[in-house]
Coordinates of C-alpha atoms in Angstrom, one line a residue:
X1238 CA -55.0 55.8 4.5
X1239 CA -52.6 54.3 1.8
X1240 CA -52.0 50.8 1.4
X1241 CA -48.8 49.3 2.5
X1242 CA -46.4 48.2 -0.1
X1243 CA -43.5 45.9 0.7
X1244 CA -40.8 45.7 -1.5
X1245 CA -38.1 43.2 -1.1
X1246 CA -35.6 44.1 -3.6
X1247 CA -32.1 42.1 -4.5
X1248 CA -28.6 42.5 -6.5
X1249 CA -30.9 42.0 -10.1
X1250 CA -32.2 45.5 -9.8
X1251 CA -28.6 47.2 -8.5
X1252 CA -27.0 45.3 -11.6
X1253 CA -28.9 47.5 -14.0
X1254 CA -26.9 50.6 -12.9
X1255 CA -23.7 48.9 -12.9
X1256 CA -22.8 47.2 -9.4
X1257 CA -21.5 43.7 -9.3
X1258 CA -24.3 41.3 -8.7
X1259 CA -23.0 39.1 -5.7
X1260 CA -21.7 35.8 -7.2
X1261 CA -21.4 34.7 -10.9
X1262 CA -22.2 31.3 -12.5
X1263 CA -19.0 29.7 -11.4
X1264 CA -19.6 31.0 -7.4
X1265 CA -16.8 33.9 -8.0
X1266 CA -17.6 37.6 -7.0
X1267 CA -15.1 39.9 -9.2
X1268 CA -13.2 36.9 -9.0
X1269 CA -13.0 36.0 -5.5
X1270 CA -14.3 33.0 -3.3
X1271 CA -17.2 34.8 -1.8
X1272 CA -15.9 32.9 1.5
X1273 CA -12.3 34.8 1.4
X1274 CA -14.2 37.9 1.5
X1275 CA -17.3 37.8 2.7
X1276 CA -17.1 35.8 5.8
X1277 CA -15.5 36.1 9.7
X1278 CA -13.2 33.4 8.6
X1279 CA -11.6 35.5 5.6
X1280 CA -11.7 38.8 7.9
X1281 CA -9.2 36.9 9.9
X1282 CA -7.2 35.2 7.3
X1283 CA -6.6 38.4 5.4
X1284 CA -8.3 41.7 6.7
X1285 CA -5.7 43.4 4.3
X1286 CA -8.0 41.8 1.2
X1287 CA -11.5 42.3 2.6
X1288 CA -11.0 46.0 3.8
X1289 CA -9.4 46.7 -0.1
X1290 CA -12.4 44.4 -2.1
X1291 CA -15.2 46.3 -0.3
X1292 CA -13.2 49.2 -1.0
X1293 CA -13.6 49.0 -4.4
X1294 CA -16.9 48.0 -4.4
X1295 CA -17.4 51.5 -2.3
X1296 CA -15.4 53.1 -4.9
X1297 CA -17.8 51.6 -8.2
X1298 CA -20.9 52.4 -6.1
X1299 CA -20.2 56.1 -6.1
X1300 CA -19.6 56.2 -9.6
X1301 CA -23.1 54.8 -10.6
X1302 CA -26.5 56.1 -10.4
X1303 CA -30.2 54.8 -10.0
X1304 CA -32.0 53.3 -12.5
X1305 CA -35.8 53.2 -13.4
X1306 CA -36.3 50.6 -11.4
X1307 CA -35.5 52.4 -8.5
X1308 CA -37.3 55.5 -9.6
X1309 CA -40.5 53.4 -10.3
X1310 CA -40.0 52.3 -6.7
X1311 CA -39.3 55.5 -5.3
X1312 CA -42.4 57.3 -7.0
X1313 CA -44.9 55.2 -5.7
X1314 CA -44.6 56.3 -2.4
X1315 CA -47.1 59.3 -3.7
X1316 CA -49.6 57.0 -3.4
X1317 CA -48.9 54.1 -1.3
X1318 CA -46.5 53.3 2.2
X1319 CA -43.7 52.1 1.0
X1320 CA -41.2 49.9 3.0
X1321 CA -38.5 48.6 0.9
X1322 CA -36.4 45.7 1.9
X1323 CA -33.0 45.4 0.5
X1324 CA -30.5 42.4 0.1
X1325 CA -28.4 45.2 -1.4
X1326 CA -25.6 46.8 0.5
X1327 CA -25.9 50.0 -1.7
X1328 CA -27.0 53.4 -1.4
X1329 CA -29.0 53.2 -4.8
X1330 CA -32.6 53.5 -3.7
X1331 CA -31.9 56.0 -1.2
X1332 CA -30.3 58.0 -3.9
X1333 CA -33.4 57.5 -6.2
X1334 CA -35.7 59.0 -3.1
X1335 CA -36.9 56.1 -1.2
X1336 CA -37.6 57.2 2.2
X1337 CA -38.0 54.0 4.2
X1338 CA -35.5 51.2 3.3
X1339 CA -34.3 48.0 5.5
X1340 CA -31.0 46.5 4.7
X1341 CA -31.0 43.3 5.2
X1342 CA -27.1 42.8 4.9
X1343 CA -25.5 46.0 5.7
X1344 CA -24.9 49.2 4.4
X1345 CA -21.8 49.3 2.3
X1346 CA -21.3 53.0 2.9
X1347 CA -21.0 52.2 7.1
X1348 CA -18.0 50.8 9.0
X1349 CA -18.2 49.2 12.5
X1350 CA -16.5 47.7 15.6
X1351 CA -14.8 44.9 15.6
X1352 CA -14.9 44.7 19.0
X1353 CA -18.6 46.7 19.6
X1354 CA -20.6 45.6 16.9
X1355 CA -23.1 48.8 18.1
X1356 CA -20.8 50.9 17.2
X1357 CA -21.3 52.2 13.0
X1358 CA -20.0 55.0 11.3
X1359 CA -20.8 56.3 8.6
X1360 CA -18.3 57.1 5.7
X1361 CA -18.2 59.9 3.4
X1362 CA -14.9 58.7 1.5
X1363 CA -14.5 55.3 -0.3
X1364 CA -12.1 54.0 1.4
X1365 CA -11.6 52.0 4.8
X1366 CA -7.6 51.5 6.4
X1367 CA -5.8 49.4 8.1
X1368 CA -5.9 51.2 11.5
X1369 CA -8.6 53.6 11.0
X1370 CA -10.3 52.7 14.4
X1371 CA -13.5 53.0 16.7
X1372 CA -13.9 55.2 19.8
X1373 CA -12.8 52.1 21.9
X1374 CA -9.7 51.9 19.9
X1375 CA -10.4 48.6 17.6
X1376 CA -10.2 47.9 13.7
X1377 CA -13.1 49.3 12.1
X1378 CA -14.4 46.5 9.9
X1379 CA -17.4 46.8 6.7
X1380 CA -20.6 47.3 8.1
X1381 CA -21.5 44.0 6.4
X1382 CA -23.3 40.9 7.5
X1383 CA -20.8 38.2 5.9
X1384 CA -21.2 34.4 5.6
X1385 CA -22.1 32.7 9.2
X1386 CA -23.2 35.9 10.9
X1387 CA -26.8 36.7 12.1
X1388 CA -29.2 38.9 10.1
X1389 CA -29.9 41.4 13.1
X1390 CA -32.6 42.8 11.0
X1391 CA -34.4 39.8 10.0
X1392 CA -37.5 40.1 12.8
X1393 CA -38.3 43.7 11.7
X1394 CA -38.1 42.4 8.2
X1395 CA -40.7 39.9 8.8
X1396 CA -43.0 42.1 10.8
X1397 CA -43.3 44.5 7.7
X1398 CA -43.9 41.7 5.5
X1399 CA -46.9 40.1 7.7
X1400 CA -48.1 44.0 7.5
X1401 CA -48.5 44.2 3.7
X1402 CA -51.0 45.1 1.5
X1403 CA -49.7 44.8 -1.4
X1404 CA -45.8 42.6 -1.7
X1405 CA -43.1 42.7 -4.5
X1406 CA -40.2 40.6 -5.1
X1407 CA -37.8 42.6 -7.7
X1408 CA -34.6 41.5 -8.9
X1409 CA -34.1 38.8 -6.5
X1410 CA -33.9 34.9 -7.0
X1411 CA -35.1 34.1 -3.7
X1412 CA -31.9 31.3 -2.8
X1413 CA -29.9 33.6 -0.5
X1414 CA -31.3 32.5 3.3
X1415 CA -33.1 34.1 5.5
X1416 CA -34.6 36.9 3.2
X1417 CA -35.3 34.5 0.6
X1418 CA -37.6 33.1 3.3
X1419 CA -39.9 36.8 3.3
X1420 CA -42.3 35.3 1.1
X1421 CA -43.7 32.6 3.5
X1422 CA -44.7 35.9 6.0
X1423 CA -46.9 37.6 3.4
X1424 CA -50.9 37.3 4.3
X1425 CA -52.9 35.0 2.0
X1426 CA -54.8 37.2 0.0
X1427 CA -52.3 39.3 -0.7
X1428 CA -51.4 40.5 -3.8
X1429 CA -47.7 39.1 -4.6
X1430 CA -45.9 41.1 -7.9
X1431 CA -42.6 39.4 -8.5
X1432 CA -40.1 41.3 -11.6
X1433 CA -37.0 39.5 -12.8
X1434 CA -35.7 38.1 -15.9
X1435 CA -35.2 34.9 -14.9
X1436 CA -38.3 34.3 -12.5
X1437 CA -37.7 32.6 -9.3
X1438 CA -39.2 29.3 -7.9
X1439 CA -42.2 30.2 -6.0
X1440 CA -45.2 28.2 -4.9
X1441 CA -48.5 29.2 -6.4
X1442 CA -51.0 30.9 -4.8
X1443 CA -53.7 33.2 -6.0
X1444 CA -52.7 36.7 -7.1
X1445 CA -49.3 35.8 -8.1
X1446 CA -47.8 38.2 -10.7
X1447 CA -45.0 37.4 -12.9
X1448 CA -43.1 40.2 -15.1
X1449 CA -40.5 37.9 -17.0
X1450 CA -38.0 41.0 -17.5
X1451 CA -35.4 43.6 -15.7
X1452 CA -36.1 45.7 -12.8
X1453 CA -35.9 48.9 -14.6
X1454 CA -38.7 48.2 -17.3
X1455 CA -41.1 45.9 -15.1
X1456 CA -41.3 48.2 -12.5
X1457 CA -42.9 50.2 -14.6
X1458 CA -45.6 48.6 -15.9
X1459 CA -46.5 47.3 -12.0
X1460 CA -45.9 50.5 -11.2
X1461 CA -48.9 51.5 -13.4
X1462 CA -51.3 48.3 -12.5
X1463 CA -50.6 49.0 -9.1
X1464 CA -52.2 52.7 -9.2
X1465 CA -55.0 51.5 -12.1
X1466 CA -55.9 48.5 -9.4
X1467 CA -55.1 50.0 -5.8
X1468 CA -55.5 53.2 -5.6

């Protein structure tokens, strides 16, 4: 049986391929006040905004492609179970063959309810109206989890951590709350490989492994310890 490998992944590694991470140095993402459009209060204020800002973001997604990082990812599921957990709204590791993959915070490529939030759609264009409805005739909104809303996921999140084998932490600095809380759900004892170029606070604990460098070029090398060590 192959060993299970839990991934929890974040906006470092989409940033290699050209998508926005989520907020700059000054709190600013592509300029905004992450609260004017990423939050139920900025939906309210001005739906016109949000519904055009995530429409770009749609719009850059399609026009980018996975990077190694996401191959790397992707290939091990030769030989291990791979669950990937994503802070990323994007379609990248999907794209780059990942079979099995959480997101934590929406899919950017879904619309939903405003007034049913069971009721997602998927979208094959860019671009989400004003007036483009659900079958019970409200404004379809992103199929984002925003500022102040639940993480419906989180449970099934944490059950696949305290399952792990084997856990990685790539391209994420670990301050965004609840996912950055994942790590206190992996078994001690196991193996923890964490890739980023600037390394996130973590406590220590044995088997710790630090790659001080992008997604696309650590993955790699784990990639490679991870089959000389595992398998």
């Amino acid at each position: 049986m192959k060993q299970r490998l839990v991934a929890l992944t974040g906006a470092g590694i989409s940033a290699e391929s050209g998508i926005a991470t989520f907020r700059d140095r000054n709190g600013l993402w592509e300029g905004h006040d992450v609260m004017e459009v990423a939050s139920p209060q900025g939906w309210r204020k001005n739906p016109d905004l949000v519904l055009d800002f995530y429409n770009q973001r749609r719009k850059n997604a399609q026009g980018v492609q996975p990077n190694a990082g996401h191959t790397a990812l992707a290939d091990l599921e030769k030989d291990f179970d791979v669950r990937i957990i994503t802070q990323n709204v994007d379609d990248l590791h999907e794209r780059a063959g990942s079979s099995n993959v959480l997101h934590l915070h929406g899919k950017l490529f879904e619309s939903r309810s405003t007034l049913d939030p069971t009721l997602i759609y998927p979208m094959e264009g860019w671009e989400l109206k004003k007036g483009d409805k659900c079958a019970r005739g409200s404004q379809l909104r992103p199929n984002i989890v925003w500022f102040g809303e639940p993480v419906p996921l989180m449970e099934q999140a944490m059950e696949e951590t305290t399952q792990a084998d084997i856990f990685l932490v790539v391209g994420t600095s670990l301050v965004v709350y609840p996912a950055a809380g994942l790590v206190d759900f992996v078994p001690d004892g196991v193996p923890i490989f964490v890739v980023d170029p600037n390394l996130p606070e973590m406590r220590r604990r044995p088997n710790l492994y630090s790659y001080e460098e992008k997604a696309s070029t650590g993955m790699q090398k784990v990639a490679q310890v991870l089959r000389e060590k595992y398998i």
